[in-house]
Coordinates of C-alpha atoms in Angstrom, one line a residue:
M7 CA 19.5 -14.3 52.8
L8 CA 21.8 -14.3 49.7
E9 CA 19.2 -16.3 47.7
L10 CA 16.3 -14.0 48.7
A11 CA 18.3 -10.8 47.9
G12 CA 19.4 -12.4 44.6
I13 CA 15.9 -13.1 43.5
I14 CA 14.8 -9.5 44.1
I15 CA 17.9 -8.1 42.3
L16 CA 17.5 -10.5 39.4
G17 CA 13.8 -9.8 39.2
I18 CA 14.2 -6.0 39.0
L19 CA 17.0 -6.4 36.5
A20 CA 14.7 -8.6 34.3
Q21 CA 12.0 -6.0 34.5
W22 CA 14.5 -3.3 33.3
V23 CA 15.7 -5.5 30.5
A24 CA 12.0 -6.2 29.4
W25 CA 11.4 -2.4 29.5
K26 CA 14.5 -1.7 27.4
L27 CA 13.7 -4.4 24.8
K28 CA 9.9 -3.7 24.9
I29 CA 9.0 -7.3 25.7
P30 CA 6.9 -8.9 28.4
A31 CA 8.8 -9.2 31.6
I32 CA 7.6 -12.7 32.0
L33 CA 10.0 -13.9 29.4
P34 CA 13.3 -12.9 31.0
L35 CA 11.9 -13.7 34.5
I36 CA 11.1 -17.3 33.6
L37 CA 14.4 -17.8 31.7
I38 CA 16.3 -16.5 34.8
G39 CA 14.3 -18.9 37.0
L40 CA 15.1 -21.8 34.8
L41 CA 18.7 -20.8 34.7
V42 CA 19.2 -20.6 38.5
G43 CA 16.9 -23.7 39.0
P44 CA 16.8 -26.8 36.8
I45 CA 19.5 -25.7 34.3
A46 CA 22.0 -24.8 37.1
S47 CA 21.4 -28.2 38.9
E48 CA 22.0 -30.1 35.7
F49 CA 24.8 -28.2 33.9
L50 CA 26.3 -25.5 36.2
S51 CA 26.4 -26.9 39.7
E52 CA 29.1 -29.3 40.7
D53 CA 27.0 -31.0 43.4
G54 CA 23.9 -31.1 41.3
T55 CA 21.9 -28.6 43.4
K56 CA 20.0 -25.5 42.3
W57 CA 21.5 -22.1 42.8
I58 CA 18.1 -21.0 44.2
E59 CA 16.0 -23.7 45.9
P60 CA 12.4 -22.4 46.5
I61 CA 11.3 -25.2 48.8
W62 CA 13.3 -26.3 51.9
N63 CA 14.8 -29.7 51.1
G64 CA 16.3 -30.4 54.5
E65 CA 19.6 -28.5 53.8
K66 CA 18.6 -25.4 51.9
G67 CA 15.6 -23.6 50.6
L68 CA 13.5 -20.4 51.1
F69 CA 10.1 -21.8 52.1
P70 CA 9.5 -24.7 54.4
G71 CA 6.6 -27.1 53.7
E72 CA 3.6 -25.3 52.2
G73 CA 5.2 -21.9 52.6
L74 CA 5.9 -21.3 48.9
Y75 CA 2.3 -22.1 48.0
Y76 CA 0.9 -19.7 50.6
F77 CA 3.2 -17.0 49.3
V78 CA 2.1 -17.7 45.7
S79 CA -1.6 -17.5 46.6
L80 CA -1.3 -14.2 48.5
A81 CA 0.9 -12.7 45.8
I82 CA -1.5 -13.6 43.0
S83 CA -4.4 -12.2 45.1
I84 CA -2.7 -8.8 45.2
I85 CA -1.8 -8.9 41.5
L86 CA -5.5 -9.7 40.5
F87 CA -6.8 -6.9 42.8
E88 CA -4.5 -4.4 41.1
G89 CA -5.9 -5.7 37.7
G90 CA -9.5 -5.3 39.0
L91 CA -8.8 -1.6 39.9
T92 CA -8.0 -0.8 36.3
L93 CA -11.3 -2.1 34.9
K94 CA -13.7 0.6 33.9
R95 CA -17.2 0.0 32.7
S96 CA -17.0 3.0 30.3
E97 CA -14.2 1.2 28.3
I98 CA -16.5 -1.6 27.1
R99 CA -19.2 0.6 25.5
N100 CA -18.5 -0.8 22.0
V101 CA -17.2 -4.3 22.7
G102 CA -19.0 -5.4 25.8
P103 CA -20.8 -8.4 24.1
V104 CA -17.6 -9.6 22.5
I105 CA -15.8 -9.6 25.8
T106 CA -18.7 -11.4 27.5
K107 CA -18.7 -14.1 24.8
L108 CA -14.9 -14.4 24.9
I109 CA -14.8 -15.1 28.7
T110 CA -17.8 -17.5 28.5
L111 CA -18.1 -19.2 25.1
G112 CA -14.5 -18.7 24.2
S113 CA -13.4 -20.2 27.6
A114 CA -15.7 -23.2 27.1
I115 CA -14.2 -23.9 23.6
T116 CA -10.6 -23.6 25.0
F117 CA -11.5 -25.7 28.0
F118 CA -13.0 -28.7 26.1
G119 CA -10.8 -28.3 23.0
A120 CA -7.5 -28.1 24.8
G121 CA -8.6 -30.8 27.2
A122 CA -9.3 -33.2 24.4
L123 CA -6.0 -32.4 22.8
A124 CA -4.1 -33.1 26.0
Y125 CA -6.0 -36.4 26.5
F126 CA -5.4 -37.8 23.0
I127 CA -1.8 -36.4 22.5
F128 CA -0.3 -37.0 26.0
N129 CA -2.6 -39.8 27.1
L130 CA -3.4 -38.0 30.3
S131 CA -6.5 -38.8 32.2
W132 CA -9.6 -36.7 31.4
E133 CA -9.3 -35.1 34.9
L134 CA -5.7 -34.0 34.4
S135 CA -6.4 -33.0 30.7
L136 CA -9.2 -30.7 31.8
L137 CA -7.1 -29.3 34.7
F138 CA -4.5 -28.4 32.1
S139 CA -7.1 -26.8 29.8
G140 CA -8.6 -24.9 32.6
L141 CA -5.3 -23.4 33.5
I142 CA -4.5 -22.2 30.0
I143 CA -7.8 -20.5 29.5
V144 CA -6.3 -17.4 31.1
T145 CA -4.3 -14.8 29.2
G146 CA -3.2 -11.9 31.4
P147 CA -2.7 -8.1 31.2
T148 CA 0.9 -8.3 32.4
V149 CA 1.9 -10.1 29.2
I150 CA -0.5 -8.4 26.7
T151 CA 0.2 -4.8 27.7
P152 CA 4.0 -4.9 26.8
I153 CA 3.2 -6.7 23.5
L154 CA 0.6 -4.2 22.3
R155 CA 2.0 -1.0 23.8
N156 CA 3.9 -0.1 20.7
I157 CA 1.5 -1.4 18.0
P158 CA -0.9 1.2 16.7
L159 CA -4.3 -0.4 16.8
K160 CA -7.9 0.6 16.8
K161 CA -9.1 1.1 20.4
D162 CA -11.7 -1.6 20.1
I163 CA -9.0 -4.3 19.4
S164 CA -6.9 -3.1 22.4
T165 CA -9.9 -2.9 24.7
V166 CA -11.0 -6.5 23.8
L167 CA -7.6 -7.9 24.5
K168 CA -7.1 -5.9 27.8
W169 CA -10.5 -6.8 29.3
E170 CA -10.3 -10.4 28.2
G171 CA -6.9 -10.7 29.8
I172 CA -8.0 -9.4 33.2
L173 CA -11.5 -10.8 33.4
I174 CA -10.6 -14.3 32.3
D175 CA -8.0 -14.8 35.0
P176 CA -10.5 -15.6 37.8
I177 CA -12.7 -17.6 35.4
G178 CA -9.8 -19.8 34.4
A179 CA -8.8 -20.1 38.1
L180 CA -12.4 -21.1 39.0
V181 CA -12.6 -23.7 36.3
A182 CA -9.2 -25.1 37.4
V183 CA -10.4 -25.2 41.0
L184 CA -13.5 -27.2 40.1
V185 CA -11.5 -29.8 38.2
F186 CA -8.9 -29.9 41.0
E187 CA -11.7 -30.5 43.5
F188 CA -13.0 -33.3 41.4
I189 CA -9.6 -34.9 41.3
S190 CA -9.2 -34.4 45.0
V191 CA -12.5 -36.2 45.9
G192 CA -11.5 -39.1 43.7
G193 CA -14.0 -38.6 40.9
D194 CA -16.6 -40.6 42.7
S195 CA -20.4 -40.6 42.0
G196 CA -20.8 -37.5 44.1
F197 CA -18.7 -35.4 41.8
T198 CA -21.6 -33.5 40.1
K199 CA -23.2 -32.6 43.4
T200 CA -19.8 -31.7 45.0
A201 CA -18.8 -29.6 42.1
L202 CA -22.0 -27.6 42.0
I203 CA -21.9 -27.0 45.7
E204 CA -18.2 -25.9 45.5
F205 CA -19.0 -23.7 42.5
G206 CA -22.0 -22.1 44.3
K207 CA -19.9 -21.4 47.5
I208 CA -17.1 -19.9 45.4
L209 CA -19.5 -17.5 43.6
L210 CA -21.5 -16.6 46.8
F211 CA -18.6 -16.0 49.2
G212 CA -16.3 -14.5 46.5
T213 CA -18.7 -11.9 45.3
T214 CA -20.2 -11.2 48.7
F215 CA -16.8 -10.6 50.5
G216 CA -15.4 -8.6 47.5
F217 CA -18.4 -6.3 47.2
T218 CA -18.9 -5.8 51.0
F219 CA -15.3 -5.1 51.8
A220 CA -14.9 -2.8 48.8
H221 CA -17.7 -0.5 50.0
A222 CA -16.4 -0.7 53.6
L223 CA -12.9 0.4 52.5
A224 CA -14.3 3.2 50.3
F225 CA -16.4 4.4 53.1
A226 CA -13.5 4.5 55.5
V227 CA -11.3 6.3 53.0
N228 CA -13.8 8.9 52.0
K229 CA -14.8 9.6 55.6
K230 CA -11.1 10.2 56.5
L231 CA -11.2 7.3 59.0
I232 CA -7.7 6.2 57.7
P233 CA -4.8 8.6 58.0
H234 CA -3.2 9.4 54.6
Y235 CA 0.2 7.8 55.5
L236 CA -1.6 4.5 56.3
L237 CA -3.8 4.4 53.3
N238 CA -1.7 2.1 51.1
V239 CA -0.8 -0.4 53.9
V240 CA -4.4 -0.5 55.2
S241 CA -5.6 -1.2 51.7
L242 CA -3.1 -3.9 51.3
S243 CA -4.2 -5.4 54.6
A244 CA -7.8 -5.3 53.5
V245 CA -7.0 -7.1 50.3
L246 CA -5.2 -9.9 52.2
L247 CA -8.0 -10.0 54.7
V248 CA -10.7 -10.4 52.0
F249 CA -8.7 -13.1 50.3
V250 CA -8.1 -15.1 53.5
E251 CA -11.6 -14.7 54.9
S252 CA -13.2 -15.8 51.6
E253 CA -10.8 -18.8 51.4
I254 CA -11.9 -19.8 54.9
F255 CA -15.6 -19.9 54.0
A256 CA -15.1 -21.3 50.5
H257 CA -11.8 -22.8 49.4
E258 CA -10.3 -21.1 46.3
S259 CA -12.9 -18.3 46.3
G260 CA -10.3 -15.7 47.3
L261 CA -9.2 -14.9 43.7
L262 CA -12.8 -14.0 42.7
A263 CA -13.2 -11.9 45.9
V264 CA -10.2 -9.7 45.3
V265 CA -11.1 -9.2 41.6
V266 CA -14.6 -8.1 42.6
M267 CA -13.2 -5.9 45.3
G268 CA -10.8 -4.2 42.8
M269 CA -13.6 -3.7 40.2
V270 CA -16.0 -2.1 42.7
L271 CA -13.3 0.2 44.0
G272 CA -12.0 1.1 40.6
N273 CA -15.5 2.0 39.3
G274 CA -16.7 3.8 42.5
K275 CA -16.2 7.2 43.9
L276 CA -13.1 6.5 45.9
E277 CA -10.8 9.4 46.9
S278 CA -7.1 8.7 46.5
I279 CA -7.8 6.0 43.9
K280 CA -4.8 7.0 41.8
E281 CA -2.4 6.9 44.7
L282 CA -3.7 3.5 45.6
L283 CA -3.2 2.3 42.0
Y284 CA 0.4 3.5 41.9
F285 CA 1.2 1.7 45.1
K286 CA -0.5 -1.5 44.0
E287 CA 1.2 -1.3 40.6
S288 CA 4.7 -1.0 42.2
L289 CA 3.9 -3.8 44.6
S290 CA 2.7 -6.0 41.7
V291 CA 5.9 -5.5 39.7
L292 CA 7.9 -6.6 42.7
L293 CA 5.7 -9.6 43.4
I294 CA 5.7 -10.7 39.8
S295 CA 9.5 -10.4 39.6
I296 CA 9.9 -12.7 42.7
L297 CA 7.1 -15.1 41.7
F298 CA 8.2 -16.0 38.3
I299 CA 11.8 -16.7 39.3
L300 CA 10.6 -18.8 42.2
L301 CA 8.1 -20.8 40.2
A302 CA 10.5 -21.4 37.3
A303 CA 13.3 -22.3 39.7
N304 CA 11.0 -24.8 41.4
I305 CA 10.8 -26.9 38.2
N306 CA 13.1 -29.9 38.1
I307 CA 15.1 -31.0 35.1
E308 CA 13.2 -34.3 35.0
D309 CA 10.0 -32.2 34.5
M310 CA 11.6 -30.4 31.5
R311 CA 12.7 -33.7 30.0
L312 CA 9.0 -34.8 29.9
L313 CA 8.5 -32.1 27.2
Y314 CA 11.3 -33.3 25.0
T315 CA 9.0 -35.0 22.4
W316 CA 7.1 -34.2 19.2
K317 CA 3.9 -34.3 21.3
T318 CA 4.8 -31.0 22.9
A319 CA 5.1 -29.2 19.6
A320 CA 1.8 -30.8 18.4
L321 CA -0.1 -29.7 21.5
F322 CA 1.3 -26.2 21.4
G323 CA 0.6 -25.8 17.7
L324 CA -3.0 -27.0 17.9
V325 CA -3.7 -24.9 21.0
V326 CA -2.4 -21.7 19.4
F327 CA -3.4 -22.1 15.8
L328 CA -6.6 -24.1 16.1
I329 CA -8.3 -23.7 19.5
R330 CA -7.6 -20.0 20.0
P331 CA -8.9 -19.0 16.6
L332 CA -12.0 -21.2 17.0
A333 CA -12.7 -19.5 20.4
V334 CA -12.2 -16.0 19.0
F335 CA -14.2 -16.4 15.8
A336 CA -17.1 -18.1 17.6
S337 CA -17.2 -15.4 20.3
T338 CA -17.0 -12.5 17.8
Q339 CA -19.7 -13.9 15.5
G340 CA -22.2 -11.0 14.7
S341 CA -20.0 -8.3 16.1
K342 CA -18.7 -5.2 14.4
L343 CA -15.2 -6.5 14.3
K344 CA -13.8 -7.1 10.8
F345 CA -12.3 -10.4 9.7
N346 CA -8.7 -9.1 9.9
E347 CA -9.4 -7.8 13.4
K348 CA -10.7 -11.1 14.6
L349 CA -7.7 -12.8 13.0
F350 CA -5.3 -10.5 15.0
I351 CA -7.1 -11.1 18.2
S352 CA -6.8 -14.9 17.5
W353 CA -3.1 -14.5 17.1
V354 CA -2.6 -12.6 20.4
G355 CA -3.2 -15.0 23.3
P356 CA -0.2 -15.0 25.6
R357 CA -0.6 -16.8 29.0
G358 CA 0.6 -15.1 32.2
I359 CA 1.2 -15.2 35.9
V360 CA -2.1 -16.8 37.0
A361 CA -1.7 -19.8 34.7
A362 CA 1.9 -20.4 35.9
G363 CA 1.2 -19.7 39.6
I364 CA -1.9 -21.9 39.9
A365 CA -0.3 -24.7 37.8
S366 CA 2.6 -24.8 40.2
L367 CA 0.2 -24.8 43.1
F368 CA -2.1 -27.6 41.9
G369 CA 0.6 -29.6 40.1
S370 CA 2.7 -30.0 43.3
K371 CA -0.3 -30.9 45.4
L372 CA -1.5 -33.6 43.0
I373 CA 2.0 -35.1 42.9
K374 CA 2.1 -35.3 46.7
Q375 CA -1.3 -37.0 46.5
G376 CA 0.2 -39.6 44.1
V377 CA -2.0 -38.8 41.2
Q378 CA -0.6 -40.5 38.1
G379 CA 0.4 -38.0 35.4
A380 CA 0.3 -35.0 37.7
E381 CA 4.0 -34.3 36.9
Y382 CA 3.0 -33.1 33.4
I383 CA 0.8 -30.3 34.6
T384 CA 3.4 -27.7 35.7
P385 CA 5.8 -28.2 32.7
L386 CA 3.0 -28.3 30.1
V387 CA 1.5 -25.0 31.4
F388 CA 4.9 -23.4 31.6
M389 CA 5.5 -24.5 28.0
I390 CA 2.3 -22.8 26.9
V391 CA 3.2 -19.7 28.8
L392 CA 6.7 -19.4 27.5
G393 CA 5.8 -20.4 23.9
T394 CA 2.8 -18.0 23.6
V395 CA 4.7 -15.1 25.1
L396 CA 7.7 -15.6 22.9
L397 CA 5.6 -16.1 19.8
N398 CA 3.5 -13.0 20.4
A399 CA 6.3 -10.8 21.6
T400 CA 8.3 -11.4 18.4
T401 CA 5.6 -11.5 15.8
A402 CA 2.6 -9.4 16.9
R403 CA 3.7 -6.2 15.3
F404 CA 4.7 -8.0 12.0
F405 CA 1.4 -9.9 12.0
A406 CA -0.6 -6.7 12.6
K407 CA 0.9 -5.3 9.4
I408 CA 0.3 -8.5 7.4
V409 CA -3.5 -8.7 8.3
G410 CA -4.0 -5.0 7.9
V411 CA -4.9 -3.9 11.5
F412 CA -1.6 -1.9 11.9
L413 CA -2.6 1.8 11.7
K414 CA -0.4 3.5 9.1
R415 CA -1.6 6.8 10.4
S416 CA -2.8 7.2 14.0
E417 CA -5.8 9.4 13.9
G418 CA -6.7 9.3 17.7
I419 CA -6.3 12.6 19.6
L420 CA -5.0 13.0 23.2
I421 CA -6.2 16.2 24.8
V422 CA -4.2 17.3 27.9
G423 CA -6.7 19.1 30.1
A424 CA -10.5 18.6 30.4
S425 CA -11.7 22.2 31.0
P426 CA -15.1 23.2 29.6
F427 CA -13.7 24.4 26.3
A428 CA -11.5 21.3 26.0
R429 CA -14.6 19.2 26.5
L430 CA -16.4 21.1 23.8
I431 CA -13.5 20.6 21.3
G432 CA -13.2 16.9 22.3
D433 CA -17.0 16.4 21.9
Y434 CA -16.9 17.9 18.4
L435 CA -13.9 15.8 17.4
E436 CA -15.6 12.6 18.7
N437 CA -18.8 13.4 16.8
N438 CA -16.7 13.7 13.7
G439 CA -15.3 10.2 13.9
R440 CA -12.1 10.7 15.8
H441 CA -11.1 8.7 18.9
V442 CA -10.6 11.4 21.6
V443 CA -9.1 10.8 25.0
L444 CA -8.9 13.6 27.6
I445 CA -6.6 13.5 30.6
D446 CA -6.7 15.8 33.6
S447 CA -5.6 15.6 37.3
N448 CA -8.9 17.3 38.3
Q449 CA -11.4 14.5 39.1
T450 CA -14.4 16.8 38.7
N451 CA -13.4 17.7 35.1
I452 CA -12.9 14.1 34.3
Q453 CA -16.3 13.1 35.8
I454 CA -18.1 15.7 33.8
A455 CA -16.3 14.6 30.6
Q456 CA -17.3 10.9 31.2
E457 CA -20.9 11.9 31.9
Q458 CA -20.8 13.6 28.5
G459 CA -19.8 10.3 27.0
L460 CA -16.2 11.2 26.4
D461 CA -13.2 8.9 27.0
A462 CA -11.5 10.6 29.9
I463 CA -8.7 9.5 32.3
N464 CA -8.0 11.0 35.7
T465 CA -4.2 11.2 35.7
D466 CA -1.4 13.7 35.3
I467 CA 1.3 13.8 32.6
Y468 CA 4.0 13.0 35.1
S469 CA 2.8 9.5 35.8
E470 CA 3.6 6.3 33.9
E471 CA 0.0 5.4 33.4
L472 CA -0.2 6.9 29.9
N473 CA 2.9 4.9 28.7
N474 CA 1.2 1.6 29.8
N475 CA -2.3 2.3 28.4
I476 CA -2.7 0.2 25.3
E477 CA -6.0 1.8 24.4
L478 CA -4.0 4.9 23.4
S479 CA -2.1 2.9 20.8
D480 CA -4.2 4.6 18.0
V481 CA -3.4 8.1 19.2
G482 CA -1.3 10.2 16.8
F483 CA -2.3 13.8 17.7
L484 CA -1.5 15.6 20.9
M485 CA -3.2 18.8 22.0
A486 CA -2.1 20.5 25.3
L487 CA -5.0 22.7 26.4
T488 CA -4.3 23.4 30.1
G489 CA -3.9 26.9 31.7
S490 CA -0.3 26.1 32.7
K491 CA 2.5 27.0 30.3
D492 CA 4.8 24.5 32.1
I493 CA 2.4 21.6 31.8
N494 CA 1.7 22.3 28.2
N495 CA 5.4 22.5 27.3
Y496 CA 6.1 19.4 29.3
A497 CA 3.4 17.4 27.6
I498 CA 4.7 18.4 24.2
N499 CA 8.3 17.6 25.0
R500 CA 7.6 14.3 26.7
F501 CA 4.8 12.8 24.5
R502 CA 5.2 14.3 21.1
G503 CA 7.2 11.2 20.0
Q504 CA 4.6 8.7 21.4
F505 CA 1.3 10.5 20.9
G506 CA 2.1 13.3 18.6
E507 CA 3.7 11.5 15.6
S508 CA 1.0 13.0 13.3
G509 CA 0.9 16.4 15.0
Y510 CA 1.4 18.0 18.3
F511 CA -0.1 21.4 19.4
R512 CA -0.5 23.6 22.5
L513 CA -2.2 26.8 23.5
I514 CA -0.2 30.0 23.3
T515 CA 0.6 32.0 26.4
S516 CA -0.2 35.7 27.3
D517 CA 3.6 36.4 26.8
E518 CA 3.4 35.1 23.3
I519 CA 0.3 37.2 22.5
D520 CA 2.3 40.3 23.4
D521 CA 5.2 39.1 21.3
P522 CA 3.9 37.5 18.0
D523 CA 7.4 36.7 16.9
S524 CA 7.8 34.3 19.7
I525 CA 4.8 32.1 18.8
P526 CA 6.1 28.5 18.1
K527 CA 5.1 26.4 15.2
E528 CA 3.0 24.1 17.4
A529 CA 0.8 27.0 18.7
L530 CA -3.0 26.4 18.4
F531 CA -5.8 28.5 17.0
S532 CA -5.9 32.3 17.2
P533 CA -2.7 34.3 17.8
T534 CA -4.6 36.6 20.1
D535 CA -6.3 34.0 22.4
D536 CA -4.9 32.0 25.3
F537 CA -6.5 29.7 27.9
S538 CA -8.3 32.6 29.6
S539 CA -10.0 33.9 26.5
L540 CA -10.9 30.4 25.4
T541 CA -12.5 29.8 28.8
E542 CA -14.4 33.1 28.7
V543 CA -15.7 32.6 25.1
S544 CA -16.8 29.0 25.9
R545 CA -18.6 30.2 29.0
K546 CA -20.6 32.9 27.1
F547 CA -21.1 30.9 23.9
P548 CA -20.6 27.2 24.6
E549 CA -21.1 26.0 21.1
I550 CA -18.9 25.1 18.1
H551 CA -20.1 26.2 14.7
E552 CA -19.4 25.2 11.1
T553 CA -19.8 27.6 8.2
D554 CA -19.3 26.9 4.5
I555 CA -16.2 28.2 2.8
N556 CA -16.7 29.4 -0.8
S557 CA -13.1 30.4 -1.7
R558 CA -9.7 31.1 -0.2
A559 CA -10.6 34.8 0.0
H560 CA -13.7 33.8 2.0
Y561 CA -11.6 31.7 4.4
E562 CA -9.2 34.6 4.9
E563 CA -12.1 37.0 5.5
L564 CA -13.4 34.6 8.2
I565 CA -10.0 34.6 9.9
E566 CA -10.0 38.4 9.9
I567 CA -13.5 38.5 11.4
T568 CA -12.5 36.2 14.3
K569 CA -9.5 38.4 14.9
A570 CA -11.7 41.4 15.2
Q571 CA -14.4 39.8 17.3
E572 CA -13.6 38.9 20.9
D573 CA -16.3 36.2 21.0
M574 CA -15.1 34.1 18.1
I575 CA -12.1 31.8 18.0
P576 CA -11.1 29.8 14.9
L577 CA -10.4 26.1 15.6
L578 CA -10.4 23.8 12.5
V579 CA -11.0 23.5 8.8
K580 CA -13.0 20.5 7.5
D581 CA -12.3 19.4 4.0
K582 CA -14.8 17.8 1.5
K583 CA -14.1 14.3 2.9
G584 CA -14.6 15.4 6.5
V585 CA -10.9 15.4 7.4
L586 CA -10.1 18.0 10.0
E587 CA -7.0 20.2 10.1
V588 CA -6.0 22.4 13.0
I589 CA -5.7 26.2 12.4
S590 CA -2.4 27.4 13.8
S591 CA -1.7 30.6 15.6
H592 CA 0.4 31.7 12.6
N593 CA -2.8 31.7 10.5
K594 CA -0.9 30.3 7.6
A595 CA -3.2 29.4 4.7
I596 CA -4.2 25.7 4.7
E597 CA -3.5 24.1 1.4
N598 CA -6.3 23.8 -1.2
V599 CA -8.8 25.5 1.1
G600 CA -11.8 26.6 -0.9
E601 CA -15.3 25.7 -2.0
G602 CA -16.7 22.7 -0.3
Y603 CA -14.6 23.2 2.9
K604 CA -16.0 24.2 6.2
F605 CA -14.7 26.7 8.8
V606 CA -15.0 25.5 12.4
Y607 CA -15.0 28.0 15.2
L608 CA -16.0 28.5 18.8
G609 CA -18.2 31.3 20.1
K610 CA -20.8 33.6 18.6
S611 CA -22.4 32.7 15.3
I612 CA -21.1 34.3 12.1
D613 CA -23.3 35.7 9.4
S614 CA -21.7 33.7 6.7
K615 CA -23.8 35.2 3.9
T616 CA -22.5 38.7 4.6
V617 CA -19.0 37.4 4.9
A618 CA -19.2 35.5 1.6
A619 CA -20.6 38.6 -0.2
K620 CA -17.9 40.7 1.2
A621 CA -15.2 38.2 0.2
K622 CA -16.4 38.3 -3.5
K623 CA -15.9 42.1 -3.6

């Protein structure tokens, strides 16, 4: 009981330390596992036993027999399902082909390249070398997200790394499964036929079970067949059922099944999807915390000594600095990504939970089968996991600056609220070259925004989802456009440091209209228009106009006209280079405004010629 409680306490403590230091949690978790496991048995324990023994050894231990591996398998299935829920088709609009090549061509290069390196450097058999390379194909969102969260990058770079991390997990697992099956059948002449049959069964049953059960669960939820208080536990049970049933029909197909199930649910019309996501996210954090400590503690000191050689450094260096860049540059050939962007993607390739989990699973099974050299699998994979995470966690931000992908000024815009006029403004900004993301807790508003081609997220500002979304790393402007004064103020106070470093704004309230002296510096647009008036104007005249500015006097006259007209609201000024600047409620003159600039406004069209002539007088 003490050991189990200790694992949970240490795991959550490691998660907190990782959050505080802004590093992947996998790093402190593995270090803790090694400390209470092999290091404790060698240096800290008087009787040479581990402080935490994952497998029952006859005297102590948490899991008897195959219990640890069953727990690892089920836990990984839940983690992959949660990852599948976060995958959205709309996110890969610009980089879909790149991601496809990374998880196919890139995986093949990693598989054969790293396999050859393991064969020639460590003199392992081809079977074990390819098992090792199959395991290190995977990256993983649980390690990429913390690394990239605080690095301002273009959305395309973040999206490529996120999607690669999640989609490549089951691919690496499938490749490793095929190699494992080959080793298990003894590599006889029937291997090719056996492998093809196994691969076909995995694809067939994995996709079929995942797709079918996802639609069944969505139907049950949307038809209110499941009471609200049972929603999360029923969903968890469904995930475990899909994994186990798929495994029964095709061994090792369960991982694919749960990823497919998550992707179908995440991209479908499932009510309560956000609540389900929050539950699965919390559960995944707990499982990851327990898993990594258990798996690291399960390593023996003799396994670690196997790595105490120059061969380890050579293998690591070639995998990271040769194989990964080859895979990335081959996969991104002909894409819109620039050379420096490809270089950065090549640098960021940390391995995560799936690699470590399956390595422990297969490595131990092969050792029991007496396969020569199998003792290298788990420590070699853990070496790659620890090394890549440590390398990327400490150097990614610095390397981004060196290669020039670090955004000195974040030009992306986060709009809180997706009402009709917010969508109009967002669409205009998007069409003028700005990355715009709208967030709203109203599913209908988000759905309409997505149908318009806008990047929109169904969430609220009180959740942690925004903090963990690496695609928002290029956001530097914050605009709170909801009808709630409290929400707008909360958004400004909470996120102005993270998303408003270049500027943060909100709508004024009806109280501030009545008392102009109370209007804050971050107030948007007209000093006489709040959410209600913006909504009304956008309903009557749902169009944003541009009109040429001939002089400062002309600009001031345009401002006066919008004050006098109820159906016109000033929004922005566009300079000669197309750079947009927000008009504040204080109506302070924008610097250098004059000829060549454009006045951007919402509502009824202005007769610009009449205004210009009047301004000259």
